[in-house]
Amino acid sequence: MTLSQTLIARAAQVRVSRAARSSKVSGAAMALIAVVLAALPFLVFSTVTDTLVNLFVLIALASMWNLLAGFGGLVSVGQQAYIGIGAYSVIALADQGVQPYLAVPLGALTCALFAVPTSWLAFRLRGDYFAVGTWVIAEVYRLLVVRIDGVGGGSGKGLAGMSGIDQTLRGALTYWIALALALATIGGCYLLLRGRLGLSLMAVRDEETAAGSAGIDVTRAKRLVYLISAAGCGAAGGVITVSSLSVNPDSIFSVQWSAYMIFIVVIGGIGYIEGPLLGALVFFGLQQVLADHGSWYLVLLGAVGIATALWLPGGLWGLVRDRTGLSLFPVGYHVRDGGGDVASR
């Protein structure tokens, strides 16, 4: 057999797929976990589901920040602007007679609309200036809301339209919409990153100039991911509102939300879809165990964040990926030659 015939025969044995065998098994396991989580209101006390609502909100927020910074290269410290806008949109729509749970996706749409003119301003900044600029924009939105008496001004406002719902049913509905938000943000990131926009984003993140010279519309890709992230954070703000039944401008527009997102993504693994999920679980566990320890809780969080940044630049999931090769949400390509994987991209 000649060399060319050998190469042709070898190429015929090569198969390219978007998922490894382990990914398919883990996908089935995660689907089963999602079904179990959906059934929890029928299996456990409401105190458990009420606590899990906070976890789902953290997963959604961290996934949106990871999409923005980890895949789009846009490091924002002002995503709390859209959490606040989403929360107040639910308040305003409920005052107009819209059912609060239906107002949550409408609040996400409102945030996407607000993000359009905001992006024109924010994208004039680069690097550190962009990060600081987004925080300033969030503060401007907070100051504007404080001056609107119709939504309670500086003292905040309660959520209308929930008094007629049974408390047990209300808790279950809030849990389900929070779970749906977490699943939608993870699944949405996965589907987006497997498409052309995902490839464009990662090219822009790695080298913006080279991506532009290759024909990628850099500004369009950035703006799209910024709008998607804004909508996701707005939906999370709406869930926070229907869970707490009220909103306060100082807390909902607090930069602490961005600090939570950044911490979760850093310890979980920036640039991995799995990173926010693992990081949120770790952060949530630390909250539950150490929240009653006052300042020591904050000290430990800071120590964990610093240690991860220094010794695990890829985060916890980066460590798992290096050791096992496992990918729950593969967005690259797997090349199989005969019986096994020979390369992953």
PDB file of N, CA, C and O in Angstrom, residues 233-293:
ATOM      1  N   CYS A 233     -29.270  38.687  33.833  1.00  0.00           N
ATOM      2  CA  CYS A 233     -29.181  39.330  35.153  1.00  0.00           C
ATOM      3  C   CYS A 233     -30.515  39.979  35.532  1.00  0.00           C
ATOM      4  O   CYS A 233     -30.909  39.981  36.698  1.00  0.00           O
ATOM      5  N   GLY A 234     -31.227  40.534  34.532  1.00  0.00           N
ATOM      6  CA  GLY A 234     -32.534  41.118  34.803  1.00  0.00           C
ATOM      7  C   GLY A 234     -33.538  40.080  35.264  1.00  0.00           C
ATOM      8  O   GLY A 234     -34.335  40.331  36.184  1.00  0.00           O
ATOM      9  N   ALA A 235     -33.530  38.901  34.640  1.00  0.00           N
ATOM     10  CA  ALA A 235     -34.409  37.823  35.072  1.00  0.00           C
ATOM     11  C   ALA A 235     -34.074  37.389  36.494  1.00  0.00           C
ATOM     12  O   ALA A 235     -34.977  37.115  37.307  1.00  0.00           O
ATOM     13  N   ALA A 236     -32.781  37.344  36.827  1.00  0.00           N
ATOM     14  CA  ALA A 236     -32.374  37.009  38.195  1.00  0.00           C
ATOM     15  C   ALA A 236     -32.883  38.053  39.179  1.00  0.00           C
ATOM     16  O   ALA A 236     -33.350  37.719  40.281  1.00  0.00           O
ATOM     17  N   GLY A 237     -32.814  39.342  38.798  1.00  0.00           N
ATOM     18  CA  GLY A 237     -33.363  40.392  39.651  1.00  0.00           C
ATOM     19  C   GLY A 237     -34.847  40.225  39.862  1.00  0.00           C
ATOM     20  O   GLY A 237     -35.373  40.463  40.970  1.00  0.00           O
ATOM     21  N   GLY A 238     -35.567  39.797  38.809  1.00  0.00           N
ATOM     22  CA  GLY A 238     -36.996  39.541  38.956  1.00  0.00           C
ATOM     23  C   GLY A 238     -37.282  38.394  39.909  1.00  0.00           C
ATOM     24  O   GLY A 238     -38.218  38.456  40.719  1.00  0.00           O
ATOM     25  N   VAL A 239     -36.489  37.334  39.843  1.00  0.00           N
ATOM     26  CA  VAL A 239     -36.664  36.194  40.750  1.00  0.00           C
ATOM     27  C   VAL A 239     -36.395  36.622  42.193  1.00  0.00           C
ATOM     28  O   VAL A 239     -37.108  36.207  43.121  1.00  0.00           O
ATOM     29  N   ILE A 240     -35.367  37.432  42.388  1.00  0.00           N
ATOM     30  CA  ILE A 240     -35.077  37.943  43.729  1.00  0.00           C
ATOM     31  C   ILE A 240     -36.280  38.708  44.270  1.00  0.00           C
ATOM     32  O   ILE A 240     -36.639  38.588  45.456  1.00  0.00           O
ATOM     33  N   THR A 241     -36.934  39.475  43.419  1.00  0.00           N
ATOM     34  CA  THR A 241     -38.079  40.277  43.845  1.00  0.00           C
ATOM     35  C   THR A 241     -39.271  39.414  44.229  1.00  0.00           C
ATOM     36  O   THR A 241     -39.898  39.631  45.273  1.00  0.00           O
ATOM     37  N   VAL A 242     -39.619  38.414  43.398  1.00  0.00           N
ATOM     38  CA  VAL A 242     -40.766  37.569  43.732  1.00  0.00           C
ATOM     39  C   VAL A 242     -40.457  36.666  44.920  1.00  0.00           C
ATOM     40  O   VAL A 242     -41.377  36.171  45.589  1.00  0.00           O
ATOM     41  N   SER A 243     -39.183  36.455  45.197  1.00  0.00           N
ATOM     42  CA  SER A 243     -38.803  35.658  46.365  1.00  0.00           C
ATOM     43  C   SER A 243     -38.878  36.478  47.650  1.00  0.00           C
ATOM     44  O   SER A 243     -39.403  36.015  48.668  1.00  0.00           O
ATOM     45  N   SER A 244     -38.372  37.711  47.618  1.00  0.00           N
ATOM     46  CA  SER A 244     -38.347  38.552  48.818  1.00  0.00           C
ATOM     47  C   SER A 244     -39.605  39.391  48.977  1.00  0.00           C
ATOM     48  O   SER A 244     -39.848  39.946  50.048  1.00  0.00           O
ATOM     49  N   LEU A 245     -40.399  39.536  47.904  1.00  0.00           N
ATOM     50  CA  LEU A 245     -41.671  40.291  47.894  1.00  0.00           C
ATOM     51  C   LEU A 245     -41.475  41.792  48.073  1.00  0.00           C
ATOM     52  O   LEU A 245     -42.445  42.513  48.328  1.00  0.00           O
ATOM     53  N   SER A 246     -40.265  42.269  47.946  1.00  0.00           N
ATOM     54  CA  SER A 246     -40.000  43.700  48.037  1.00  0.00           C
ATOM     55  C   SER A 246     -38.643  43.981  47.406  1.00  0.00           C
ATOM     56  O   SER A 246     -37.886  43.048  47.107  1.00  0.00           O
ATOM     57  N   VAL A 247     -38.360  45.253  47.215  1.00  0.00           N
ATOM     58  CA  VAL A 247     -37.081  45.632  46.626  1.00  0.00           C
ATOM     59  C   VAL A 247     -36.609  46.925  47.266  1.00  0.00           C
ATOM     60  O   VAL A 247     -37.418  47.798  47.613  1.00  0.00           O
ATOM     61  N   ASN A 248     -35.304  47.022  47.473  1.00  0.00           N
ATOM     62  CA  ASN A 248     -34.687  48.216  48.034  1.00  0.00           C
ATOM     63  C   ASN A 248     -33.528  48.621  47.121  1.00  0.00           C
ATOM     64  O   ASN A 248     -32.703  47.775  46.754  1.00  0.00           O
ATOM     65  N   PRO A 249     -33.450  49.875  46.706  1.00  0.00           N
ATOM     66  CA  PRO A 249     -32.441  50.267  45.722  1.00  0.00           C
ATOM     67  C   PRO A 249     -31.005  50.051  46.180  1.00  0.00           C
ATOM     68  O   PRO A 249     -30.141  49.671  45.375  1.00  0.00           O
ATOM     69  N   ASP A 250     -30.733  50.283  47.464  1.00  0.00           N
ATOM     70  CA  ASP A 250     -29.353  50.140  47.932  1.00  0.00           C
ATOM     71  C   ASP A 250     -28.880  48.692  47.896  1.00  0.00           C
ATOM     72  O   ASP A 250     -27.707  48.418  47.629  1.00  0.00           O
ATOM     73  N   SER A 251     -29.779  47.754  48.163  1.00  0.00           N
ATOM     74  CA  SER A 251     -29.380  46.345  48.173  1.00  0.00           C
ATOM     75  C   SER A 251     -29.407  45.735  46.775  1.00  0.00           C
ATOM     76  O   SER A 251     -28.508  44.979  46.405  1.00  0.00           O
ATOM     77  N   ILE A 252     -30.411  46.066  45.978  1.00  0.00           N
ATOM     78  CA  ILE A 252     -30.530  45.426  44.669  1.00  0.00           C
ATOM     79  C   ILE A 252     -29.522  45.984  43.682  1.00  0.00           C
ATOM     80  O   ILE A 252     -29.123  45.297  42.732  1.00  0.00           O
ATOM     81  N   PHE A 253     -29.074  47.226  43.873  1.00  0.00           N
ATOM     82  CA  PHE A 253     -28.048  47.813  43.006  1.00  0.00           C
ATOM     83  C   PHE A 253     -26.657  47.734  43.641  1.00  0.00           C
ATOM     84  O   PHE A 253     -25.731  48.390  43.159  1.00  0.00           O
ATOM     85  N   SER A 254     -26.511  46.936  44.681  1.00  0.00           N
ATOM     86  CA  SER A 254     -25.234  46.856  45.388  1.00  0.00           C
ATOM     87  C   SER A 254     -24.159  46.189  44.535  1.00  0.00           C
ATOM     88  O   SER A 254     -24.408  45.189  43.840  1.00  0.00           O
ATOM     89  N   VAL A 255     -22.942  46.713  44.600  1.00  0.00           N
ATOM     90  CA  VAL A 255     -21.814  46.130  43.880  1.00  0.00           C
ATOM     91  C   VAL A 255     -21.455  44.755  44.442  1.00  0.00           C
ATOM     92  O   VAL A 255     -20.698  43.999  43.825  1.00  0.00           O
ATOM     93  N   GLN A 256     -22.038  44.418  45.588  1.00  0.00           N
ATOM     94  CA  GLN A 256     -21.789  43.102  46.176  1.00  0.00           C
ATOM     95  C   GLN A 256     -22.236  41.987  45.231  1.00  0.00           C
ATOM     96  O   GLN A 256     -21.632  40.911  45.215  1.00  0.00           O
ATOM     97  N   TRP A 257     -23.262  42.244  44.427  1.00  0.00           N
ATOM     98  CA  TRP A 257     -23.704  41.226  43.478  1.00  0.00           C
ATOM     99  C   TRP A 257     -22.602  40.912  42.474  1.00  0.00           C
ATOM    100  O   TRP A 257     -22.356  39.742  42.150  1.00  0.00           O
ATOM    101  N   SER A 258     -21.941  41.938  41.973  1.00  0.00           N
ATOM    102  CA  SER A 258     -20.829  41.699  41.049  1.00  0.00           C
ATOM    103  C   SER A 258     -19.681  40.989  41.744  1.00  0.00           C
ATOM    104  O   SER A 258     -19.001  40.144  41.149  1.00  0.00           O
ATOM    105  N   ALA A 259     -19.452  41.334  43.020  1.00  0.00           N
ATOM    106  CA  ALA A 259     -18.405  40.649  43.780  1.00  0.00           C
ATOM    107  C   ALA A 259     -18.718  39.159  43.897  1.00  0.00           C
ATOM    108  O   ALA A 259     -17.824  38.312  43.757  1.00  0.00           O
ATOM    109  N   TYR A 260     -19.987  38.828  44.148  1.00  0.00           N
ATOM    110  CA  TYR A 260     -20.386  37.419  44.210  1.00  0.00           C
ATOM    111  C   TYR A 260     -20.134  36.720  42.872  1.00  0.00           C
ATOM    112  O   TYR A 260     -19.585  35.612  42.828  1.00  0.00           O
ATOM    113  N   MET A 261     -20.543  37.365  41.785  1.00  0.00           N
ATOM    114  CA  MET A 261     -20.361  36.759  40.461  1.00  0.00           C
ATOM    115  C   MET A 261     -18.891  36.488  40.174  1.00  0.00           C
ATOM    116  O   MET A 261     -18.512  35.390  39.730  1.00  0.00           O
ATOM    117  N   ILE A 262     -18.061  37.488  40.417  1.00  0.00           N
ATOM    118  CA  ILE A 262     -16.638  37.354  40.125  1.00  0.00           C
ATOM    119  C   ILE A 262     -16.010  36.264  40.989  1.00  0.00           C
ATOM    120  O   ILE A 262     -15.240  35.419  40.496  1.00  0.00           O
ATOM    121  N   PHE A 263     -16.333  36.260  42.271  1.00  0.00           N
ATOM    122  CA  PHE A 263     -15.778  35.255  43.182  1.00  0.00           C
ATOM    123  C   PHE A 263     -16.164  33.849  42.732  1.00  0.00           C
ATOM    124  O   PHE A 263     -15.325  32.952  42.661  1.00  0.00           O
ATOM    125  N   ILE A 264     -17.438  33.657  42.417  1.00  0.00           N
ATOM    126  CA  ILE A 264     -17.920  32.335  42.015  1.00  0.00           C
ATOM    127  C   ILE A 264     -17.217  31.860  40.753  1.00  0.00           C
ATOM    128  O   ILE A 264     -16.774  30.707  40.656  1.00  0.00           O
ATOM    129  N   VAL A 265     -17.096  32.737  39.767  1.00  0.00           N
ATOM    130  CA  VAL A 265     -16.478  32.347  38.497  1.00  0.00           C
ATOM    131  C   VAL A 265     -14.985  32.089  38.677  1.00  0.00           C
ATOM    132  O   VAL A 265     -14.437  31.147  38.087  1.00  0.00           O
ATOM    133  N   VAL A 266     -14.315  32.877  39.501  1.00  0.00           N
ATOM    134  CA  VAL A 266     -12.878  32.696  39.713  1.00  0.00           C
ATOM    135  C   VAL A 266     -12.590  31.358  40.378  1.00  0.00           C
ATOM    136  O   VAL A 266     -11.696  30.617  39.953  1.00  0.00           O
ATOM    137  N   ILE A 267     -13.342  31.016  41.423  1.00  0.00           N
ATOM    138  CA  ILE A 267     -13.056  29.752  42.109  1.00  0.00           C
ATOM    139  C   ILE A 267     -13.584  28.562  41.317  1.00  0.00           C
ATOM    140  O   ILE A 267     -13.022  27.465  41.385  1.00  0.00           O
ATOM    141  N   GLY A 268     -14.643  28.765  40.540  1.00  0.00           N
ATOM    142  CA  GLY A 268     -15.178  27.657  39.758  1.00  0.00           C
ATOM    143  C   GLY A 268     -14.375  27.396  38.503  1.00  0.00           C
ATOM    144  O   GLY A 268     -14.152  26.241  38.124  1.00  0.00           O
ATOM    145  N   GLY A 269     -13.962  28.459  37.830  1.00  0.00           N
ATOM    146  CA  GLY A 269     -13.186  28.311  36.606  1.00  0.00           C
ATOM    147  C   GLY A 269     -13.730  29.196  35.504  1.00  0.00           C
ATOM    148  O   GLY A 269     -14.775  28.881  34.922  1.00  0.00           O
ATOM    149  N   ILE A 270     -13.058  30.302  35.237  1.00  0.00           N
ATOM    150  CA  ILE A 270     -13.502  31.227  34.206  1.00  0.00           C
ATOM    151  C   ILE A 270     -13.236  30.635  32.829  1.00  0.00           C
ATOM    152  O   ILE A 270     -12.219  29.993  32.596  1.00  0.00           O
ATOM    153  N   GLY A 271     -14.172  30.837  31.911  1.00  0.00           N
ATOM    154  CA  GLY A 271     -14.023  30.301  30.575  1.00  0.00           C
ATOM    155  C   GLY A 271     -14.508  28.878  30.416  1.00  0.00           C
ATOM    156  O   GLY A 271     -14.364  28.284  29.347  1.00  0.00           O
ATOM    157  N   TYR A 272     -15.109  28.305  31.464  1.00  0.00           N
ATOM    158  CA  TYR A 272     -15.744  26.992  31.390  1.00  0.00           C
ATOM    159  C   TYR A 272     -17.217  27.159  31.746  1.00  0.00           C
ATOM    160  O   TYR A 272     -17.547  27.843  32.717  1.00  0.00           O
ATOM    161  N   ILE A 273     -18.101  26.518  31.003  1.00  0.00           N
ATOM    162  CA  ILE A 273     -19.524  26.579  31.345  1.00  0.00           C
ATOM    163  C   ILE A 273     -19.763  25.934  32.703  1.00  0.00           C
ATOM    164  O   ILE A 273     -20.621  26.371  33.473  1.00  0.00           O
ATOM    165  N   GLU A 274     -18.983  24.911  33.012  1.00  0.00           N
ATOM    166  CA  GLU A 274     -19.149  24.214  34.285  1.00  0.00           C
ATOM    167  C   GLU A 274     -18.648  25.038  35.473  1.00  0.00           C
ATOM    168  O   GLU A 274     -19.024  24.789  36.617  1.00  0.00           O
ATOM    169  N   GLY A 275     -17.763  26.029  35.209  1.00  0.00           N
ATOM    170  CA  GLY A 275     -17.150  26.798  36.283  1.00  0.00           C
ATOM    171  C   GLY A 275     -18.146  27.482  37.203  1.00  0.00           C
ATOM    172  O   GLY A 275     -18.083  27.323  38.437  1.00  0.00           O
ATOM    173  N   PRO A 276     -19.102  28.280  36.683  1.00  0.00           N
ATOM    174  CA  PRO A 276     -20.073  28.934  37.562  1.00  0.00           C
ATOM    175  C   PRO A 276     -20.914  27.952  38.368  1.00  0.00           C
ATOM    176  O   PRO A 276     -21.284  28.237  39.510  1.00  0.00           O
ATOM    177  N   LEU A 277     -21.221  26.803  37.781  1.00  0.00           N
ATOM    178  CA  LEU A 277     -22.019  25.801  38.495  1.00  0.00           C
ATOM    179  C   LEU A 277     -21.258  25.268  39.699  1.00  0.00           C
ATOM    180  O   LEU A 277     -21.784  25.237  40.822  1.00  0.00           O
ATOM    181  N   LEU A 278     -19.997  24.866  39.501  1.00  0.00           N
ATOM    182  CA  LEU A 278     -19.193  24.357  40.604  1.00  0.00           C
ATOM    183  C   LEU A 278     -18.868  25.467  41.600  1.00  0.00           C
ATOM    184  O   LEU A 278     -18.945  25.264  42.821  1.00  0.00           O
ATOM    185  N   GLY A 279     -18.519  26.648  41.096  1.00  0.00           N
ATOM    186  CA  GLY A 279     -18.197  27.756  41.988  1.00  0.00           C
ATOM    187  C   GLY A 279     -19.376  28.179  42.838  1.00  0.00           C
ATOM    188  O   GLY A 279     -19.215  28.513  44.018  1.00  0.00           O
ATOM    189  N   ALA A 280     -20.584  28.176  42.255  1.00  0.00           N
ATOM    190  CA  ALA A 280     -21.778  28.546  43.016  1.00  0.00           C
ATOM    191  C   ALA A 280     -22.049  27.538  44.134  1.00  0.00           C
ATOM    192  O   ALA A 280     -22.452  27.916  45.238  1.00  0.00           O
ATOM    193  N   LEU A 281     -21.817  26.263  43.852  1.00  0.00           N
ATOM    194  CA  LEU A 281     -22.020  25.238  44.887  1.00  0.00           C
ATOM    195  C   LEU A 281     -21.046  25.445  46.050  1.00  0.00           C
ATOM    196  O   LEU A 281     -21.422  25.350  47.220  1.00  0.00           O
ATOM    197  N   VAL A 282     -19.788  25.747  45.716  1.00  0.00           N
ATOM    198  CA  VAL A 282     -18.782  25.981  46.763  1.00  0.00           C
ATOM    199  C   VAL A 282     -19.122  27.238  47.557  1.00  0.00           C
ATOM    200  O   VAL A 282     -19.111  27.237  48.796  1.00  0.00           O
ATOM    201  N   PHE A 283     -19.431  28.313  46.857  1.00  0.00           N
ATOM    202  CA  PHE A 283     -19.762  29.572  47.516  1.00  0.00           C
ATOM    203  C   PHE A 283     -21.008  29.432  48.376  1.00  0.00           C
ATOM    204  O   PHE A 283     -21.057  29.920  49.519  1.00  0.00           O
ATOM    205  N   PHE A 284     -22.022  28.760  47.870  1.00  0.00           N
ATOM    206  CA  PHE A 284     -23.261  28.559  48.618  1.00  0.00           C
ATOM    207  C   PHE A 284     -23.008  27.728  49.869  1.00  0.00           C
ATOM    208  O   PHE A 284     -23.547  28.016  50.943  1.00  0.00           O
ATOM    209  N   GLY A 285     -22.163  26.696  49.733  1.00  0.00           N
ATOM    210  CA  GLY A 285     -21.824  25.882  50.899  1.00  0.00           C
ATOM    211  C   GLY A 285     -21.101  26.692  51.963  1.00  0.00           C
ATOM    212  O   GLY A 285     -21.395  26.567  53.162  1.00  0.00           O
ATOM    213  N   LEU A 286     -20.155  27.547  51.542  1.00  0.00           N
ATOM    214  CA  LEU A 286     -19.447  28.402  52.495  1.00  0.00           C
ATOM    215  C   LEU A 286     -20.408  29.368  53.180  1.00  0.00           C
ATOM    216  O   LEU A 286     -20.291  29.634  54.381  1.00  0.00           O
ATOM    217  N   GLN A 287     -21.368  29.896  52.415  1.00  0.00           N
ATOM    218  CA  GLN A 287     -22.362  30.793  52.993  1.00  0.00           C
ATOM    219  C   GLN A 287     -23.157  30.101  54.091  1.00  0.00           C
ATOM    220  O   GLN A 287     -23.368  30.651  55.173  1.00  0.00           O
ATOM    221  N   GLN A 288     -23.614  28.894  53.791  1.00  0.00           N
ATOM    222  CA  GLN A 288     -24.463  28.176  54.743  1.00  0.00           C
ATOM    223  C   GLN A 288     -23.704  27.787  56.012  1.00  0.00           C
ATOM    224  O   GLN A 288     -24.261  27.822  57.114  1.00  0.00           O
ATOM    225  N   VAL A 289     -22.435  27.458  55.865  1.00  0.00           N
ATOM    226  CA  VAL A 289     -21.660  26.983  57.013  1.00  0.00           C
ATOM    227  C   VAL A 289     -21.088  28.137  57.844  1.00  0.00           C
ATOM    228  O   VAL A 289     -21.051  28.067  59.076  1.00  0.00           O
ATOM    229  N   LEU A 290     -20.679  29.220  57.181  1.00  0.00           N
ATOM    230  CA  LEU A 290     -19.900  30.252  57.861  1.00  0.00           C
ATOM    231  C   LEU A 290     -20.594  31.601  58.002  1.00  0.00           C
ATOM    232  O   LEU A 290     -20.005  32.535  58.541  1.00  0.00           O
ATOM    233  N   ALA A 291     -21.828  31.712  57.516  1.00  0.00           N
ATOM    234  CA  ALA A 291     -22.497  33.022  57.525  1.00  0.00           C
ATOM    235  C   ALA A 291     -22.685  33.584  58.926  1.00  0.00           C
ATOM    236  O   ALA A 291     -22.772  34.801  59.111  1.00  0.00           O
ATOM    237  N   ASP A 292     -22.744  32.729  59.931  1.00  0.00           N
ATOM    238  CA  ASP A 292     -22.956  33.184  61.312  1.00  0.00           C
ATOM    239  C   ASP A 292     -21.661  33.552  62.031  1.00  0.00           C
ATOM    240  O   ASP A 292     -21.691  33.892  63.216  1.00  0.00           O
ATOM    241  N   HIS A 293     -20.538  33.497  61.327  1.00  0.00           N
ATOM    242  CA  HIS A 293     -19.252  33.757  61.959  1.00  0.00           C
ATOM    243  C   HIS A 293     -18.734  35.174  61.713  1.00  0.00           C
ATOM    244  O   HIS A 293     -17.543  35.445  61.891  1.00  0.00           O
TER     245      HIS A 293
END
